[in-house]
Every structure is written in C-alpha cells, then in structure tokens.
C-alpha cells in the first residue's frame, strides 16, 4: 500500500504463500525484505498486520520477527504490531 490507512497506521494487508510452497522459508524471506522497506518509507512507523486466531504458524512467524499482539481483534483476526525504528 502506498499510504497509511485512514487511522494513520501502516499495514501489511495480506501475505500469501502458495500452499505447495509453504514451510520453505518464502514467507520469512518476504517479510524480512518487506519490513525494512516499509520502515524506510515511513520513517520507522509501527507496522500492523492481522491473521486468523487458529493460524499458529503465522503467529510463530510474526512473533519471531518481533511483532507483538495489540489486544485488538478486527474482522475476527488478531492484530499484531511491530514497533517502529526507535519505537
């Protein structure tokens, strides 16, 4: 996305890896490439994402990358946040 959402938050809306390619490191590699690009573009603003509560694999990946739960649930999905640079 080119702009922050109306609330001024920067989101990774959806990261999807083909089922045949899951578990091969593509999701981690994509996130590790994407996060610094978003941080550079936004001046280090926090990044938000959400996922289905039963998706333990996504939760483990996002936690390992530094995302933390916000306590928010939107559209039935758990919202996580990665603090911005210096945040």
N, CA and C atoms as an extended XYZ file, in Angstrom:
261
Properties=species:S:1:pos:R:3:atomname:S:1:resname:S:1:resid:I:1 pbc="F F F"
N         0.855       -1.167        0.000 N   UNK     1
C         0.000        0.000        0.000 CA  UNK     1
C         0.893        1.219        0.000 C   UNK     1
N         0.452        2.268       -0.659 N   UNK     2
C         1.275        3.462       -0.794 CA  UNK     2
C         1.089        4.447        0.337 C   UNK     2
N        -0.013        4.395        1.035 N   UNK     3
C        -0.303        5.361        2.080 CA  UNK     3
C        -0.764        4.642        3.335 C   UNK     3
N        -0.658        5.346        4.436 N   UNK     4
C        -1.197        4.811        5.682 CA  UNK     4
C        -2.718        4.738        5.550 C   UNK     4
N        -3.320        3.850        6.340 N   UNK     5
C        -4.780        3.761        6.328 CA  UNK     5
C        -5.354        5.025        6.965 C   UNK     5
N        -6.677        5.190        6.928 N   UNK     6
C        -7.266        6.432        7.472 CA  UNK     6
C        -6.919        6.703        8.937 C   UNK     6
N        -6.608        5.660        9.713 N   UNK     7
C        -6.237        5.866       11.116 CA  UNK     7
C        -4.769        6.255       11.254 C   UNK     7
N        -4.047        6.347       10.141 N   UNK     8
C        -2.635        6.705       10.177 CA  UNK     8
C        -1.729        5.532       10.477 C   UNK     8
N        -2.246        4.316       10.326 N   UNK     9
C        -1.457        3.115       10.607 CA  UNK     9
C        -0.977        2.494        9.291 C   UNK     9
N         0.194        1.901        9.342 N   UNK    10
C         0.763        1.206        8.186 CA  UNK    10
C         0.566       -0.286        8.371 C   UNK    10
N        -0.054       -0.919        7.389 N   UNK    11
C        -0.448       -2.323        7.482 CA  UNK    11
C         0.167       -3.160        6.372 C   UNK    11
N         0.528       -4.384        6.715 N   UNK    12
C         0.753       -5.421        5.720 CA  UNK    12
C        -0.592       -6.141        5.655 C   UNK    12
N        -1.307       -5.939        4.575 N   UNK    13
C        -2.691       -6.403        4.499 CA  UNK    13
C        -2.769       -7.919        4.406 C   UNK    13
N        -1.980       -8.538        3.582 N   UNK    14
C        -2.062       -9.987        3.449 CA  UNK    14
C        -0.771      -10.501        2.820 C   UNK    14
N        -0.184      -11.475        3.459 N   UNK    15
C         0.965      -12.169        2.885 CA  UNK    15
C         0.504      -13.591        2.612 C   UNK    15
N         0.513      -13.969        1.350 N   UNK    16
C         0.030      -15.294        0.985 CA  UNK    16
C         1.118      -16.048        0.224 C   UNK    16
N         1.381      -17.250        0.676 N   UNK    17
C         2.330      -18.145        0.019 CA  UNK    17
C         1.537      -19.362       -0.435 C   UNK    17
N         1.721      -19.758       -1.688 N   UNK    18
C         1.036      -20.929       -2.222 CA  UNK    18
C         1.222      -22.122       -1.293 C   UNK    18
N         0.165      -22.868       -1.100 N   UNK    19
C         0.204      -23.997       -0.171 CA  UNK    19
C         1.346      -24.963       -0.489 C   UNK    19
N         1.636      -25.164       -1.766 N   UNK    20
C         2.709      -26.088       -2.162 CA  UNK    20
C         4.088      -25.560       -1.786 C   UNK    20
N         4.197      -24.265       -1.499 N   UNK    21
C         5.492      -23.649       -1.181 CA  UNK    21
C         5.616      -23.262        0.284 C   UNK    21
N         4.563      -23.489        1.072 N   UNK    22
C         4.618      -23.129        2.483 CA  UNK    22
C         5.617      -24.020        3.214 C   UNK    22
N         6.230      -23.467        4.246 N   UNK    23
C         7.193      -24.218        5.038 CA  UNK    23
C         8.580      -24.272        4.430 C   UNK    23
N         8.803      -23.475        3.379 N   UNK    24
C        10.094      -23.475        2.700 CA  UNK    24
C        10.865      -22.169        2.893 C   UNK    24
N        10.360      -21.305        3.766 N   UNK    25
C        11.076      -20.075        4.086 CA  UNK    25
C        10.708      -18.870        3.248 C   UNK    25
N         9.781      -19.029        2.309 N   UNK    26
C         9.415      -17.899        1.457 CA  UNK    26
C         8.713      -16.784        2.228 C   UNK    26
N         7.838      -17.148        3.145 N   UNK    27
C         7.138      -16.140        3.940 CA  UNK    27
C         8.100      -15.332        4.790 C   UNK    27
N         9.023      -16.012        5.450 N   UNK    28
C        10.027      -15.317        6.268 CA  UNK    28
C        10.885      -14.409        5.392 C   UNK    28
N        11.340      -14.920        4.264 N   UNK    29
C        12.186      -14.122        3.368 CA  UNK    29
C        11.435      -12.888        2.870 C   UNK    29
N        10.167      -13.071        2.523 N   UNK    30
C         9.368      -11.938        2.048 CA  UNK    30
C         9.228      -10.879        3.134 C   UNK    30
N         8.924      -11.322        4.353 N   UNK    31
C         8.766      -10.371        5.458 CA  UNK    31
C        10.087       -9.673        5.782 C   UNK    31
N        11.187      -10.421        5.751 N   UNK    32
C        12.483       -9.822        6.056 CA  UNK    32
C        12.902       -8.801        4.996 C   UNK    32
N        12.413       -8.949        3.778 N   UNK    33
C        12.676       -7.960        2.736 CA  UNK    33
C        11.711       -6.784        2.833 C   UNK    33
N        10.458       -7.063        3.193 N   UNK    34
C         9.418       -6.046        3.213 CA  UNK    34
C         9.516       -5.093        4.400 C   UNK    34
N         9.780       -5.619        5.577 N   UNK    35
C         9.791       -4.791        6.794 CA  UNK    35
C        10.755       -3.605        6.688 C   UNK    35
N        12.019       -3.807        6.298 N   UNK    36
C        12.914       -2.639        6.204 CA  UNK    36
C        12.472       -1.631        5.152 C   UNK    36
N        11.849       -2.101        4.094 N   UNK    37
C        11.364       -1.181        3.054 CA  UNK    37
C        10.241       -0.307        3.600 C   UNK    37
N         9.331       -0.917        4.347 N   UNK    38
C         8.239       -0.138        4.941 CA  UNK    38
C         8.804        0.837        5.967 C   UNK    38
N         9.718        0.373        6.812 N   UNK    39
C        10.298        1.243        7.831 CA  UNK    39
C        11.033        2.419        7.203 C   UNK    39
N        11.754        2.183        6.122 N   UNK    40
C        12.469        3.273        5.453 CA  UNK    40
C        11.485        4.273        4.851 C   UNK    40
N        10.436        3.765        4.271 N   UNK    41
C         9.457        4.634        3.615 CA  UNK    41
C         8.650        5.453        4.613 C   UNK    41
N         8.395        4.887        5.787 N   UNK    42
C         7.514        5.548        6.759 CA  UNK    42
C         8.282        6.302        7.835 C   UNK    42
N         9.597        6.287        7.773 N   UNK    43
C        10.380        6.929        8.813 CA  UNK    43
C        10.384        6.133       10.104 C   UNK    43
N        10.137        4.831        9.983 N   UNK    44
C        10.202        3.962       11.157 CA  UNK    44
C         8.898        3.822       11.908 C   UNK    44
N         7.792        4.088       11.250 N   UNK    45
C         6.482        3.955       11.899 CA  UNK    45
C         6.195        2.492       12.238 C   UNK    45
N         5.372        2.252       13.235 N   UNK    46
C         4.967        0.879       13.539 CA  UNK    46
C         4.259        0.251       12.334 C   UNK    46
N         4.339       -1.059       12.246 N   UNK    47
C         3.689       -1.813       11.179 CA  UNK    47
C         2.680       -2.760       11.823 C   UNK    47
N         1.503       -2.824       11.245 N   UNK    48
C         0.446       -3.694       11.749 CA  UNK    48
C         0.146       -4.794       10.742 C   UNK    48
N        -0.331       -5.920       11.259 N   UNK    49
C        -0.857       -6.993       10.424 CA  UNK    49
C        -1.855       -7.778       11.254 C   UNK    49
N        -2.621       -8.631       10.593 N   UNK    50
C        -3.574       -9.461       11.315 CA  UNK    50
C        -3.613      -10.837       10.682 C   UNK    50
N        -4.104      -11.797       11.468 N   UNK    51
C        -4.195      -13.166       10.989 CA  UNK    51
C        -5.272      -13.895       11.769 C   UNK    51
N        -5.721      -15.006       11.204 N   UNK    52
C        -6.752      -15.826       11.841 CA  UNK    52
C        -6.212      -16.406       13.144 C   UNK    52
N        -7.015      -16.391       14.204 N   UNK    53
C        -6.538      -16.862       15.513 CA  UNK    53
C        -6.001      -18.292       15.515 C   UNK    53
N        -6.536      -19.151       14.659 N   UNK    54
C        -6.089      -20.545       14.651 CA  UNK    54
C        -4.822      -20.776       13.827 C   UNK    54
N        -4.277      -19.727       13.215 N   UNK    55
C        -3.092      -19.878       12.377 CA  UNK    55
C        -1.825      -19.768       13.234 C   UNK    55
N        -1.483      -20.865       13.897 N   UNK    56
C        -0.324      -20.885       14.801 CA  UNK    56
C         0.988      -20.691       14.055 C   UNK    56
N         1.052      -21.131       12.813 N   UNK    57
C         2.281      -20.963       12.021 CA  UNK    57
C         2.530      -19.483       11.758 C   UNK    57
N         1.488      -18.758       11.355 N   UNK    58
C         1.625      -17.316       11.120 CA  UNK    58
C         2.007      -16.607       12.413 C   UNK    58
N         1.358      -16.975       13.498 N   UNK    59
C         1.665      -16.347       14.783 CA  UNK    59
C         3.134      -16.549       15.152 C   UNK    59
N         3.628      -17.754       14.989 N   UNK    60
C         5.033      -18.040       15.325 CA  UNK    60
C         5.973      -17.239       14.427 C   UNK    60
N         5.659      -17.155       13.156 N   UNK    61
C         6.497      -16.385       12.235 CA  UNK    61
C         6.515      -14.920       12.640 C   UNK    61
N         5.340      -14.338       12.822 N   UNK    62
C         5.284      -12.912       13.130 CA  UNK    62
C         5.931      -12.588       14.471 C   UNK    62
N         5.735      -13.430       15.460 N   UNK    63
C         6.404      -13.215       16.756 CA  UNK    63
C         7.922      -13.284       16.598 C   UNK    63
N         8.396      -14.242       15.806 N   UNK    64
C         9.849      -14.387       15.619 CA  UNK    64
C        10.452      -13.179       14.920 C   UNK    64
N         9.621      -12.423       14.200 N   UNK    65
C        10.084      -11.215       13.515 CA  UNK    65
C         9.918       -9.967       14.379 C   UNK    65
N         9.395      -10.143       15.597 N   UNK    66
C         9.280       -9.022       16.525 CA  UNK    66
C         7.895       -8.446       16.678 C   UNK    66
N         6.907       -8.956       15.957 N   UNK    67
C         5.538       -8.471       16.106 CA  UNK    67
C         4.979       -8.926       17.442 C   UNK    67
N         4.161       -8.081       18.039 N   UNK    68
C         3.546       -8.370       19.337 CA  UNK    68
C         2.041       -8.135       19.255 C   UNK    68
N         1.257       -8.884       20.020 N   UNK    69
C        -0.194       -8.677       19.999 CA  UNK    69
C        -0.564       -7.305       20.537 C   UNK    69
N        -1.589       -6.727       19.935 N   UNK    70
C        -2.072       -5.417       20.372 CA  UNK    70
C        -3.266       -5.535       21.307 C   UNK    70
N        -3.881       -6.711       21.336 N   UNK    71
C        -5.118       -6.883       22.077 CA  UNK    71
C        -6.344       -6.573       21.234 C   UNK    71
N        -6.128       -6.100       20.014 N   UNK    72
C        -7.227       -5.792       19.105 CA  UNK    72
C        -7.594       -7.026       18.287 C   UNK    72
N        -8.861       -7.121       17.954 N   UNK    73
C        -9.366       -8.118       17.017 CA  UNK    73
C       -10.197       -7.356       16.000 C   UNK    73
N        -9.874       -7.537       14.722 N   UNK    74
C       -10.601       -6.845       13.660 CA  UNK    74
C       -11.023       -7.867       12.622 C   UNK    74
N       -12.301       -7.898       12.322 N   UNK    75
C       -12.809       -8.839       11.343 CA  UNK    75
C       -12.539      -10.284       11.738 C   UNK    75
N       -12.498      -10.546       13.049 N   UNK    76
C       -12.228      -11.887       13.538 CA  UNK    76
C       -10.763      -12.268       13.533 C   UNK    76
N        -9.889      -11.349       13.150 N   UNK    77
C        -8.453      -11.624       13.115 CA  UNK    77
C        -7.727      -10.886       14.238 C   UNK    77
N        -6.675      -11.508       14.749 N   UNK    78
C        -5.837      -10.937       15.804 CA  UNK    78
C        -4.893       -9.919       15.164 C   UNK    78
N        -4.781       -8.754       15.768 N   UNK    79
C        -3.914       -7.691       15.246 CA  UNK    79
C        -2.599       -7.688       16.017 C   UNK    79
N        -1.501       -7.702       15.269 N   UNK    80
C        -0.157       -7.613       15.835 CA  UNK    80
C         0.508       -6.347       15.332 C   UNK    80
N         1.500       -5.890       16.087 N   UNK    81
C         2.211       -4.648       15.779 CA  UNK    81
C         3.711       -4.862       15.924 C   UNK    81
N         4.445       -4.302       14.997 N   UNK    82
C         5.909       -4.264       15.082 CA  UNK    82
C         6.289       -2.828       15.355 C   UNK    82
N         6.921       -2.578       16.494 N   UNK    83
C         7.314       -1.217       16.839 CA  UNK    83
C         8.240       -0.655       15.768 C   UNK    83
N         8.089        0.630       15.540 N   UNK    84
C         8.920        1.296       14.560 CA  UNK    84
C        10.357        1.441       15.046 C   UNK    84
N        11.193        1.850       14.140 N   UNK    85
C        12.594        2.090       14.437 CA  UNK    85
C        12.667        3.134       15.548 C   UNK    85
N        13.344        2.813       16.629 N   UNK    86
C        13.455        3.722       17.747 CA  UNK    86
C        12.191        3.798       18.576 C   UNK    86
N        11.186        2.932       18.253 N   UNK    87
C         9.910        2.983       18.949 CA  UNK    87
C         9.934        2.116       20.156 C   UNK    87
